[in-house]
Short mmCIF file of C-alpha atoms in Angstrom, two decimals:
data_model
loop_
_atom_site.label_atom_id
_atom_site.label_comp_id
_atom_site.label_asym_id
_atom_site.label_seq_id
_atom_site.Cartn_x
_atom_site.Cartn_y
_atom_site.Cartn_z
CA MET A 98 155.67 91.29 73.71
CA ASP A 99 153.34 92.96 71.24
CA THR A 100 150.60 90.94 71.19
CA LEU A 101 150.46 90.88 74.93
CA ASP A 102 150.25 94.06 75.46
CA LEU A 103 147.36 94.15 72.76
CA ASN A 104 145.90 91.31 75.10
CA GLY A 105 146.45 93.37 78.17
CA PHE A 106 144.81 96.81 76.96
CA LEU A 107 142.12 94.87 75.45
CA ARG A 108 141.11 93.23 78.61
CA SER A 109 140.70 96.22 80.15
CA ALA A 110 139.43 98.01 77.54
CA LEU A 111 136.34 95.08 77.83
CA ALA A 112 136.20 94.99 81.84
CA PRO A 113 133.36 97.00 81.34
CA GLN A 114 131.72 95.18 79.20
CA ARG A 115 132.00 91.66 80.37
CA PHE A 116 130.95 93.31 83.85
CA TRP A 117 127.47 93.66 82.27
CA TRP A 118 127.49 90.75 80.97
CA LEU A 119 127.75 88.78 84.18
CA ILE A 120 125.32 91.31 86.01
CA GLY A 121 122.82 90.80 82.33
CA GLY A 122 123.45 86.91 83.09
CA VAL A 123 122.57 87.10 86.75
CA ILE A 124 119.19 88.99 86.39
CA GLY A 125 118.51 86.89 83.54
CA LEU A 126 118.61 84.36 86.06
CA LEU A 127 116.76 85.75 88.96
CA VAL A 128 113.74 86.46 86.33
CA LEU A 129 113.49 83.67 85.13
CA ALA A 130 113.70 81.60 89.10
CA THR A 131 110.64 84.45 89.98
CA LEU A 132 108.84 83.32 87.09
CA ILE A 133 109.45 79.04 87.80
CA GLY A 134 108.60 80.42 91.83
CA THR A 135 105.58 82.19 90.73
CA LEU A 136 103.97 79.23 88.60
CA LEU A 137 105.20 76.79 90.92
CA ALA A 138 103.17 78.61 93.02
CA ARG A 139 99.96 78.76 91.46
CA SER A 140 99.88 75.30 90.59
CA ARG A 141 101.66 73.34 93.88
CA PRO A 142 101.25 75.18 96.39
CA GLY A 143 102.86 74.36 100.16
CA PRO A 144 105.75 75.40 102.13
CA VAL A 145 108.70 75.01 100.07
CA VAL A 146 106.84 76.27 96.71
CA GLU A 147 106.22 79.13 99.97
CA ASN A 148 110.31 78.45 100.92
CA LEU A 149 111.45 78.69 97.60
CA ASN A 150 109.88 81.97 96.78
CA ALA A 151 111.14 83.42 100.19
CA ARG A 152 114.97 82.80 98.81
CA ILE A 153 114.12 84.29 95.32
CA ARG A 154 113.32 87.58 96.59
CA ALA A 155 115.86 87.63 99.19
CA TRP A 156 118.07 86.77 96.13
CA TRP A 157 116.37 89.36 94.73
CA VAL A 158 117.57 91.73 97.38
CA MET A 159 121.56 90.68 98.23
CA ALA A 160 122.08 90.97 93.75
CA ALA A 161 121.33 94.09 94.15
CA VAL A 162 123.64 95.21 97.70
CA LEU A 163 125.99 93.44 95.51
CA LEU A 164 125.85 95.20 92.43
CA VAL A 165 125.52 98.59 94.04
CA CYS A 166 129.54 98.12 96.02
CA PHE A 167 130.73 96.83 92.79
CA LEU A 168 129.93 100.22 91.42
CA ALA A 169 131.10 102.26 93.82
CA GLY A 170 134.27 100.74 93.89
CA LYS A 171 136.96 98.31 95.99
CA ILE A 172 135.62 101.18 99.42
CA ALA A 173 132.08 99.99 99.62
CA THR A 174 133.46 96.38 99.08
CA LEU A 175 135.46 96.93 102.08
CA VAL A 176 133.06 98.14 104.16
CA LEU A 177 129.85 95.76 102.77
CA TYR A 178 132.39 92.26 103.64
CA GLY A 179 133.21 94.38 107.02
CA LEU A 180 129.40 94.15 107.67
CA LEU A 181 128.90 90.90 106.65
CA SER A 182 131.96 89.33 108.76
CA PHE A 183 130.39 91.67 111.94
CA LEU A 184 126.74 90.62 110.67
CA ALA A 185 128.37 86.51 111.08
CA LEU A 186 130.55 87.13 113.97
CA ARG A 187 127.49 88.10 115.98
CA GLU A 188 125.48 85.11 114.93
CA PHE A 189 128.43 82.86 115.65
CA LEU A 190 128.76 84.36 118.87
CA THR A 191 125.20 84.57 119.90
CA LEU A 192 125.20 80.83 119.39
CA THR A 193 128.56 80.04 121.30
CA PRO A 194 128.30 79.34 125.01
CA THR A 195 130.89 82.53 126.78
CA ARG A 196 131.19 84.02 129.84
CA ARG A 197 132.37 86.87 131.78
CA GLY A 198 135.81 86.96 131.53
CA ASP A 199 135.53 86.04 127.51
CA HIS A 200 134.51 89.82 127.68
CA LEU A 201 137.39 91.49 126.56
CA SER A 202 138.76 89.29 123.82
CA LEU A 203 134.97 89.67 122.14
CA CYS A 204 135.23 93.37 122.23
CA LEU A 205 138.72 93.05 120.67
CA CYS A 206 137.37 90.85 117.88
CA PHE A 207 135.06 92.82 117.22
CA TYR A 208 135.56 95.99 117.56
CA ILE A 209 139.70 95.48 116.67
CA ALA A 210 140.19 92.78 114.54
CA ILE A 211 137.39 93.37 111.60
CA PRO A 212 137.86 97.15 110.87
CA LEU A 213 142.01 96.40 110.93
CA GLN A 214 141.62 92.84 109.28
CA TYR A 215 139.53 94.54 106.18
CA PHE A 216 141.53 98.00 106.20
CA LEU A 217 144.87 95.52 105.73
CA ILE A 218 143.52 94.35 102.44
CA GLY A 219 142.58 98.32 102.17
CA ILE A 220 146.16 99.52 102.25
CA GLU A 221 147.32 96.27 100.05
CA TRP A 222 149.49 94.79 103.31
CA TYR A 223 149.39 90.97 102.27
CA GLY A 224 151.65 89.79 104.22
CA LEU A 225 149.99 91.12 107.68
CA PHE A 226 146.72 90.37 106.11
CA VAL A 227 147.68 86.57 106.00
CA MET A 228 149.62 87.02 109.46
CA CYS A 229 147.30 89.46 111.88
CA ILE A 230 144.66 86.92 112.72
CA PRO A 231 146.31 83.73 113.13
CA VAL A 232 149.61 84.55 114.43
CA TYR A 233 149.42 87.48 116.55
CA GLY A 234 145.64 87.37 117.43
CA PHE A 235 145.86 83.77 118.04
CA LEU A 236 148.35 84.28 120.76
CA LEU A 237 146.94 87.76 121.97
CA LEU A 238 143.35 86.19 122.37
CA PRO A 239 143.63 83.41 124.93
CA ALA A 240 146.02 85.97 126.65
CA VAL A 241 143.96 88.89 127.28
CA ALA A 242 140.84 86.36 128.66
CA ALA A 243 143.58 84.81 131.09
CA LEU A 244 144.56 87.90 132.40
CA GLN A 245 140.17 88.08 133.56
CA GLY A 246 141.01 85.26 135.87
CA ASP A 247 138.17 82.54 135.18
CA THR A 248 139.26 79.28 133.92
CA THR A 249 136.27 77.29 133.64
CA GLY A 250 136.26 75.59 130.31
CA PHE A 251 138.88 78.23 129.33
CA LEU A 252 140.21 75.73 126.59
CA GLU A 253 136.65 75.15 124.95
CA ARG A 254 135.65 79.21 125.84
CA THR A 255 139.13 80.24 123.79
CA THR A 256 138.87 77.74 120.70
CA LYS A 257 135.32 79.27 120.15
CA VAL A 258 136.26 82.26 120.35
CA GLN A 259 139.49 81.76 118.03
CA TRP A 260 136.91 79.67 115.47
CA GLY A 261 134.38 82.60 115.08
CA LEU A 262 137.12 84.64 114.30
CA MET A 263 139.08 82.95 111.69
CA LEU A 264 135.87 82.14 109.81
CA THR A 265 133.93 85.20 109.47
CA VAL A 266 135.93 87.70 109.58
CA TYR A 267 139.92 85.95 108.47
CA CYS A 268 138.11 83.63 105.84
CA LEU A 269 136.18 85.77 104.25
CA SER A 270 137.86 88.24 104.33
CA HIS A 271 140.10 86.71 101.06
CA ALA A 272 136.56 87.35 98.68
CA PRO A 273 137.61 90.79 99.02
CA ALA A 274 141.45 90.26 99.19
CA LEU A 275 141.21 88.96 95.39
CA MET A 276 141.13 92.53 94.98
CA LEU A 277 144.58 92.71 96.33
CA LEU A 278 146.24 89.88 93.32
CA LYS A 279 148.24 91.52 90.77
CA ILE A 280 147.61 89.25 87.52
CA PRO A 281 149.83 90.18 84.15
CA GLY A 282 147.02 91.42 81.81
CA TYR A 283 143.64 91.73 84.28
CA GLU A 284 145.06 94.46 86.21
CA GLY A 285 142.26 96.83 87.25
CA GLN A 286 139.61 93.66 86.78
CA ASN A 287 140.31 92.41 90.12
CA LEU A 288 136.01 92.64 91.21
CA LEU A 289 135.00 90.55 87.99
CA LEU A 290 137.16 87.77 89.82
CA LEU A 291 135.39 88.41 92.90
CA PHE A 292 131.68 88.24 91.01
CA TYR A 293 133.41 84.67 89.31
CA LEU A 294 133.76 83.20 93.02
CA LEU A 295 130.80 84.98 94.31
CA LEU A 296 129.06 83.06 91.22
CA VAL A 297 129.84 79.62 91.39
CA VAL A 298 129.67 79.35 94.97
CA GLN A 299 126.28 80.71 94.92
CA LEU A 300 125.20 78.46 92.00
CA SER A 301 126.69 75.48 93.44
CA ASP A 302 124.67 76.08 96.43
CA VAL A 303 120.98 76.62 94.48
CA LEU A 304 122.07 74.11 92.16
CA GLN A 305 122.76 71.12 94.59
CA TYR A 306 119.64 72.17 96.46
CA VAL A 307 117.20 72.10 93.26
CA PHE A 308 118.87 68.94 91.94
CA GLY A 309 118.81 67.67 95.64
CA LYS A 310 114.73 68.54 95.66
CA LEU A 311 114.00 67.08 92.22
CA PHE A 312 116.30 64.16 92.58
CA GLY A 313 117.30 63.50 95.95
CA ARG A 314 117.77 59.94 96.80
CA THR A 315 120.80 58.87 99.46
CA LEU A 316 121.36 61.53 102.09
CA LEU A 317 125.37 62.14 102.24
CA ALA A 318 125.29 62.79 105.90
CA PRO A 319 121.98 62.20 107.56
CA GLN A 320 123.12 63.11 111.14
CA VAL A 321 124.90 66.42 110.10
CA SER A 322 122.43 67.90 107.14
CA PRO A 323 118.98 66.50 106.32
CA SER A 324 119.15 67.78 102.88
CA LYS A 325 122.94 67.04 101.45
CA THR A 326 122.19 64.40 99.43
CA VAL A 327 124.63 62.47 96.56
CA GLU A 328 122.85 63.13 93.36
CA GLY A 329 121.58 66.71 95.17
CA LEU A 330 125.81 67.23 95.07
CA VAL A 331 127.05 65.78 92.07
CA GLY A 332 123.64 66.82 89.63
CA GLY A 333 124.42 70.52 91.10
CA GLY A 334 128.31 70.22 91.31
CA LEU A 335 128.89 69.29 87.73
CA ALA A 336 126.09 71.85 86.52
CA ALA A 337 127.94 74.95 88.64
CA THR A 338 131.20 73.64 87.50
CA ALA A 339 129.77 73.72 83.63
CA VAL A 340 128.77 77.07 84.50
CA GLY A 341 131.80 78.08 85.89
CA ALA A 342 133.51 76.55 83.10
CA ALA A 343 131.77 78.33 80.52
CA LEU A 344 132.70 81.78 82.40
CA TRP A 345 136.51 81.80 81.59
CA TRP A 346 135.88 84.95 79.60
CA ALA A 347 135.53 87.10 82.64
CA THR A 348 138.19 85.69 83.57
CA PRO A 349 141.84 85.31 83.74
CA PHE A 350 141.61 81.53 83.19
CA SER A 351 141.71 79.22 80.07
CA PRO A 352 138.52 77.08 79.54
CA LEU A 353 139.86 74.23 81.09
CA GLU A 354 141.10 75.78 84.06
CA SER A 355 138.10 77.74 84.46
CA ALA A 356 136.66 74.41 85.26
CA GLY A 357 139.24 73.22 87.43
CA LEU A 358 138.92 76.24 89.27
CA SER A 359 134.94 76.56 89.28
CA ALA A 360 135.12 72.55 90.41
CA LEU A 361 137.43 73.22 93.31
CA ILE A 362 135.00 76.19 94.47
CA VAL A 363 132.02 74.03 94.60
CA LEU A 364 134.02 71.07 96.29
CA CYS A 365 135.16 73.55 98.80
CA GLY A 366 131.77 75.42 98.89
CA PHE A 367 130.08 72.32 99.59
CA LEU A 368 132.93 71.04 102.75
CA GLY A 369 132.11 74.65 103.89
CA GLY A 370 128.14 73.95 104.04
CA LEU A 371 128.75 70.45 105.96
CA ALA A 372 131.37 71.16 108.15
CA LEU A 373 129.85 74.82 109.73
CA SER A 374 126.22 72.73 109.38
CA ALA A 375 127.91 70.00 112.06
CA VAL A 376 129.12 72.90 113.78
CA LYS A 377 125.54 74.88 113.94
CA ARG A 378 124.61 71.53 115.11
CA SER A 379 127.12 70.49 117.88
CA LEU A 380 125.46 73.99 119.10
CA GLY A 381 121.89 73.15 119.01
CA ALA A 382 120.81 75.05 116.45
CA LYS A 383 119.04 74.07 113.19
CA ASP A 384 119.34 78.11 111.36
CA TRP A 385 122.67 80.55 112.45
CA GLY A 386 119.52 83.57 112.97
CA GLU A 387 116.35 84.79 110.98
CA MET A 388 117.95 87.93 109.16
CA ILE A 389 117.70 86.48 105.67
CA GLU A 390 113.88 85.57 105.11
CA GLY A 391 113.75 82.23 103.84
CA HIS A 392 117.68 81.11 103.98
CA GLY A 393 118.20 81.48 108.12
CA GLY A 394 120.98 83.85 108.91
CA VAL A 395 123.95 85.38 106.80
CA LEU A 396 126.31 82.65 107.90
CA ASP A 397 123.42 80.11 106.45
CA ARG A 398 124.54 81.99 103.39
CA LEU A 399 127.50 82.53 103.55
CA ASP A 400 129.16 79.39 105.21
CA SER A 401 130.56 78.10 101.86
CA VAL A 402 131.92 81.16 100.72
CA VAL A 403 134.24 81.00 103.81
CA PHE A 404 135.44 77.69 102.35
CA ALA A 405 135.75 78.84 99.12
CA ALA A 406 137.58 82.26 99.31
CA PRO A 407 140.86 80.87 100.81
CA VAL A 408 141.30 78.56 99.00
CA PHE A 409 140.44 80.17 95.76
CA PHE A 410 143.13 83.16 96.49
CA HIS A 411 146.13 81.56 97.08
CA VAL A 412 145.35 78.83 93.97
CA VAL A 413 145.49 82.42 91.86
CA ARG A 414 147.64 83.76 93.74
CA TYR A 415 150.13 81.04 93.01
CA GLY A 416 149.24 79.35 89.60
CA PHE A 417 148.29 82.84 87.87
CA GLN A 418 150.15 85.96 89.43
CA MET B 124 116.72 112.24 118.31
CA ILE B 125 118.63 110.86 121.13
CA ASP B 126 115.70 108.40 120.91
CA ALA B 127 115.72 107.56 117.55
CA LEU B 128 119.93 107.44 117.86
CA LEU B 129 118.94 104.91 121.61
CA VAL B 130 116.72 102.51 118.81
CA ALA B 131 119.19 103.03 116.20
CA ALA B 132 122.14 101.99 118.37
CA SER B 133 120.77 99.14 119.70
CA LYS B 134 119.12 97.57 116.59
CA ALA B 135 122.71 97.98 115.46
CA LEU B 136 124.41 95.72 118.07
CA VAL B 137 122.30 93.93 119.43
CA GLY B 138 118.89 92.97 117.11
CA ALA B 139 116.19 93.23 119.42
CA TYR B 140 114.13 91.22 117.43
CA PRO B 141 110.96 91.05 119.06
CA ARG B 142 109.25 87.81 119.51
CA TRP B 143 104.92 88.17 120.07
CA ILE B 144 104.57 85.14 122.01
CA GLY B 145 101.63 85.25 124.22
CA CYS B 146 99.79 88.29 122.66
CA ALA B 147 100.44 91.55 120.11
CA PRO B 148 102.09 94.48 119.79
CA GLU B 149 98.52 95.84 120.46
CA PRO B 150 97.98 99.22 121.77
CA ARG B 151 96.37 98.56 124.96
CA GLN B 152 98.04 99.69 128.36
CA ARG B 153 100.18 96.99 129.74
CA ILE B 154 103.19 96.57 132.49
CA TYR B 155 106.18 94.54 130.86
CA PHE B 156 108.10 93.21 133.53
CA ALA B 157 111.44 91.42 132.09
CA ASN B 158 113.97 89.77 133.61
CA HIS B 159 116.93 92.38 133.97
CA ALA B 160 121.05 91.79 133.92
CA SER B 161 122.30 94.80 131.84
CA HIS B 162 122.09 98.31 131.05
CA LEU B 163 120.90 97.02 127.36
CA ASP B 164 117.79 95.33 128.84
CA THR B 165 115.70 98.59 129.00
CA VAL B 166 117.37 99.90 125.35
CA ALA B 167 116.49 96.21 124.37
CA LEU B 168 112.57 95.77 125.47
CA TRP B 169 111.86 99.57 124.44
CA SER B 170 113.98 99.34 120.55
CA ALA B 171 111.66 95.91 120.38
CA LEU B 172 108.13 97.58 120.45
CA PRO B 173 106.81 99.53 117.34
CA PRO B 174 107.03 103.20 118.05
CA ALA B 175 103.64 103.61 118.20
CA LEU B 176 104.09 101.34 122.01
CA ARG B 177 106.32 102.86 121.87
CA ARG B 178 105.77 106.21 122.46
CA GLN B 179 103.36 105.23 125.01
CA THR B 180 105.39 103.12 126.98
CA ARG B 181 108.11 104.02 129.56
CA PRO B 182 110.64 102.34 131.50
CA VAL B 183 111.02 102.52 135.52
CA ALA B 184 114.11 103.18 136.28
CA ALA B 185 116.51 103.69 139.41
CA ARG B 186 116.73 107.86 140.54
CA ASP B 187 119.67 106.49 142.55
CA TYR B 188 121.57 105.16 139.34
CA TRP B 189 119.74 106.81 136.31
CA GLY B 190 119.34 110.59 137.71
CA LYS B 191 123.13 110.89 138.67
CA GLY B 192 125.21 112.39 135.56
CA ALA B 193 124.58 114.36 133.38
CA LEU B 194 124.43 111.69 130.22
CA ARG B 195 122.65 109.33 132.67
CA ARG B 196 119.56 111.84 132.84
CA LEU B 197 119.73 112.46 128.99
CA VAL B 198 119.25 109.39 128.08
CA ALA B 199 116.55 108.62 130.78
CA GLY B 200 115.20 111.52 130.54
CA ARG B 201 114.80 112.45 127.15
CA GLY B 202 115.97 109.44 125.60
CA LEU B 203 113.69 107.18 127.11
CA ASN B 204 111.08 109.07 129.27
CA ALA B 205 111.97 107.07 132.19
CA VAL B 206 109.71 107.18 135.31
CA LEU B 207 112.49 107.47 138.36
CA ILE B 208 112.12 105.61 140.97
CA ASP B 209 113.33 105.62 144.95
CA ARG B 210 114.44 102.69 145.31
CA ASN B 211 116.27 102.80 148.54
CA ARG B 212 113.52 104.69 150.29
CA GLU B 213 115.76 108.08 150.94
CA GLN B 214 112.36 109.59 152.46
CA PRO B 215 111.19 107.42 155.03
CA GLY B 216 107.61 107.71 154.63
CA ALA B 217 107.18 108.34 151.74
CA ASP B 218 105.78 106.46 148.61
CA PRO B 219 108.28 105.10 146.39
CA LEU B 220 105.97 103.43 143.59
CA ALA B 221 103.29 107.44 144.02
CA PRO B 222 105.26 108.27 140.37
CA LEU B 223 104.90 104.74 138.36
CA ARG B 224 100.72 105.03 139.97
CA GLU B 225 101.13 108.74 138.42
CA ALA B 226 102.17 107.42 134.81
CA LEU B 227 99.39 104.44 134.49
CA GLU B 228 96.44 106.94 135.43
CA ARG B 229 98.05 109.24 132.28
CA GLY B 230 97.87 105.65 130.61
CA ASP B 231 101.57 105.18 129.97
CA SER B 232 102.35 101.66 129.54
CA LEU B 233 105.49 100.90 132.17
CA ILE B 234 108.89 98.40 131.58
CA LEU B 235 109.39 96.49 134.95
CA PHE B 236 112.30 94.72 136.17
CA PRO B 237 110.73 92.91 139.29
CA GLU B 238 113.67 91.94 140.21
CA GLY B 239 115.07 95.49 141.65
CA THR B 240 118.48 95.02 140.29
CA ARG B 241 120.88 94.25 137.68
CA ASN B 242 121.27 90.06 138.36
CA PRO B 243 124.49 88.71 137.45
CA GLU B 244 123.38 84.92 137.62
CA PRO B 245 121.31 83.22 135.61
CA GLU B 246 118.73 82.15 138.04
CA LEU B 247 116.10 84.50 138.68
CA LEU B 248 116.17 86.61 141.99
CA PRO B 249 112.57 86.63 144.04
CA PHE B 250 110.52 89.56 142.55
CA ARG B 251 109.77 92.91 144.62
CA ALA B 252 106.31 93.46 145.68
CA GLY B 253 105.64 96.57 143.69
CA LEU B 254 104.54 94.87 140.52
CA TYR B 255 101.81 93.05 142.86
CA HIS B 256 100.20 96.11 144.28
CA LEU B 257 100.49 97.88 140.83
CA VAL B 258 98.78 94.52 139.32
CA ALA B 259 96.22 94.54 142.20
CA GLN B 260 95.39 98.39 141.87
CA TYR B 261 95.21 98.59 138.07
CA PRO B 262 93.25 95.40 137.33
CA GLN B 263 92.19 96.94 133.76
CA VAL B 264 96.43 97.39 132.83
CA GLU B 265 97.79 93.72 131.37
CA PRO B 266 100.88 92.63 133.06
CA VAL B 267 102.43 90.91 130.33
CA ALA B 268 106.33 88.25 131.02
CA VAL B 269 108.66 89.32 128.76
CA HIS B 270 112.30 87.83 129.01
CA LEU B 271 114.92 89.42 127.03
CA ASP B 272 118.24 86.88 126.00
CA ASN B 273 121.80 87.25 125.86
CA ALA B 274 122.03 91.46 127.51
CA ARG B 275 123.70 89.61 130.55
CA ARG B 276 126.49 88.17 127.92
CA SER B 277 126.44 91.18 125.48
CA MET B 278 127.36 94.11 128.49
CA PRO B 279 127.45 93.06 132.26
CA LYS B 280 127.44 94.88 135.21
CA GLY B 281 130.80 96.50 135.02
CA SER B 282 131.42 96.69 131.12
CA LEU B 283 131.67 99.50 129.60
CA LEU B 284 130.72 98.59 125.95
CA PRO B 285 128.41 95.86 124.78
CA VAL B 286 129.93 93.04 123.10
CA PRO B 287 127.47 92.60 119.61
CA LEU B 288 125.36 89.47 119.88
CA ILE B 289 121.55 88.76 118.69
CA CYS B 290 119.58 89.90 121.72
CA THR B 291 115.46 88.26 121.54
CA VAL B 292 112.74 89.74 123.48
CA ARG B 293 110.34 87.59 123.70
CA PHE B 294 106.63 88.49 125.10
CA GLY B 295 104.54 86.56 126.98
CA ALA B 296 101.25 85.83 127.16
CA PRO B 297 99.18 88.67 129.90
CA LEU B 298 98.68 87.19 133.70
CA PRO B 299 96.57 88.86 135.15
CA LEU B 300 95.75 88.58 139.16
CA LEU B 301 93.67 85.24 139.62
CA PRO B 302 90.98 86.15 142.18
CA GLY B 303 91.83 85.16 145.91
CA GLU B 304 95.53 85.16 144.96
CA ASP B 305 97.51 86.69 147.89
CA LYS B 306 101.07 88.42 146.95
CA ALA B 307 103.74 85.79 147.09
CA GLY B 308 101.89 83.47 144.92
CA TYR B 309 100.78 86.02 142.13
CA LEU B 310 104.82 87.19 142.15
CA GLU B 311 106.15 83.97 142.51
CA ARG B 312 104.11 83.23 139.45
CA ALA B 313 104.73 86.20 137.20
CA ARG B 314 108.47 84.95 138.49
CA GLU B 315 107.22 81.72 136.81
CA ALA B 316 106.13 83.78 133.30
CA VAL B 317 109.72 85.15 132.57
CA ARG B 318 111.41 81.43 133.40
CA ALA B 319 109.26 79.94 130.90
CA LEU B 320 109.63 81.92 128.47
CA ALA B 321 113.67 81.30 127.98
CA PRO B 322 114.56 79.44 124.69
CA ALA B 323 115.96 75.89 125.58
CA THR B 324 119.94 75.40 125.89
CA THR B 325 121.87 73.33 125.17
CA TRP B 326 124.70 73.97 126.99
#
């Protein structure tokens, strides 16, 4: 009992320090990437390196935005994710055909569902947060659309609106919902868990891209994505898992548990990227948008988070709470 | 103040991203003519212009709609600095294009919707003759075709709230009158120029 309490005390006393270690690591990585990018631009200029440097510049901005929100705390983080959901849903629906009869359901998605979902996380009402969109939203939206009286493509239209809402609002909101978890001995440090999730997901994306560009030979799903290769997935996935395992000291997990959870995050992130690529192709687009230079749209950057966040959230909730 | 609010709101809700495809955002006197489906069109096109050009560019709006009510008058007048036009010819004999000519003679650029009304269908309506008369009378003013994406879906006629969808504003090449070209020929060519800017959709 004594040791447990001491352990908990030590962990929360060390939390700010661990947070700055993580920040320092991210800044170190970005400095390294910027140096490599600058050298490559000198020695081998071309469109691939140009895109790489645009991506690195965008990473600096994204890391800065995240850092400011983490420092500002819970409400700022929820507002940021609400905004990301807004931008991602806007990108999704811009590419999705809708008709006049969908106008009211779309207004409900943007102006009611997004604020409500993040408000429920803010007041820590877990039961309604996990149910609101998949149960009440699921039933309400088609009913509202039916009242408009337009039956042309009704099932396709409602399906697409539901899909967009589930992905960009419901699934994405599970990332900041990590703040809801009550893990014994880890009180007050849940933002580190969110940091961990984002770091492993995004690092996995970056490393898969780098391994793919360096060693990629075998296309994994050529019809769905021209850039995903077996070599990229295996090399990048293993490297990201190793980094995630090495970050166990920032989490409530043991090194082995941290490795397993990182592998799970990597796998889910990969499947998310793949599934959303297929959705994108079926809508006839290459990128979700053009908002982030070099990366495409907001949803191009979030596709893996959208799949990894709910799985990570529930595994940690059942396993560690 | 009101104009800054309008620009901020339209950028936040619909993006209003410009794509300068056939011309550059230069400080030249122009008539931008575009497809019209929604009240968002005017604000989106106007917001897509760089601030310096925006100050010189005045949307043309229907007096029977935008001249009514304090809020509409505020948006059209103080916000957009619109040129109000009498599209129903309430005073027979008066020239409905007179306020437009006045604005062009002062050196302003114009935003014009030659379909004449908000069109609920994707297919463009026939263009009204006003565009031709202005282009014929002011050959030094560049007519530029513009296509607006998604505004119809975002805020269809009769709806109060816009759905946030990205509205891309595509600017085409200048379309001067050809030597000897008649009214019907020019208006059809102008309509085709707007249609050609529309992005290919798979649905």
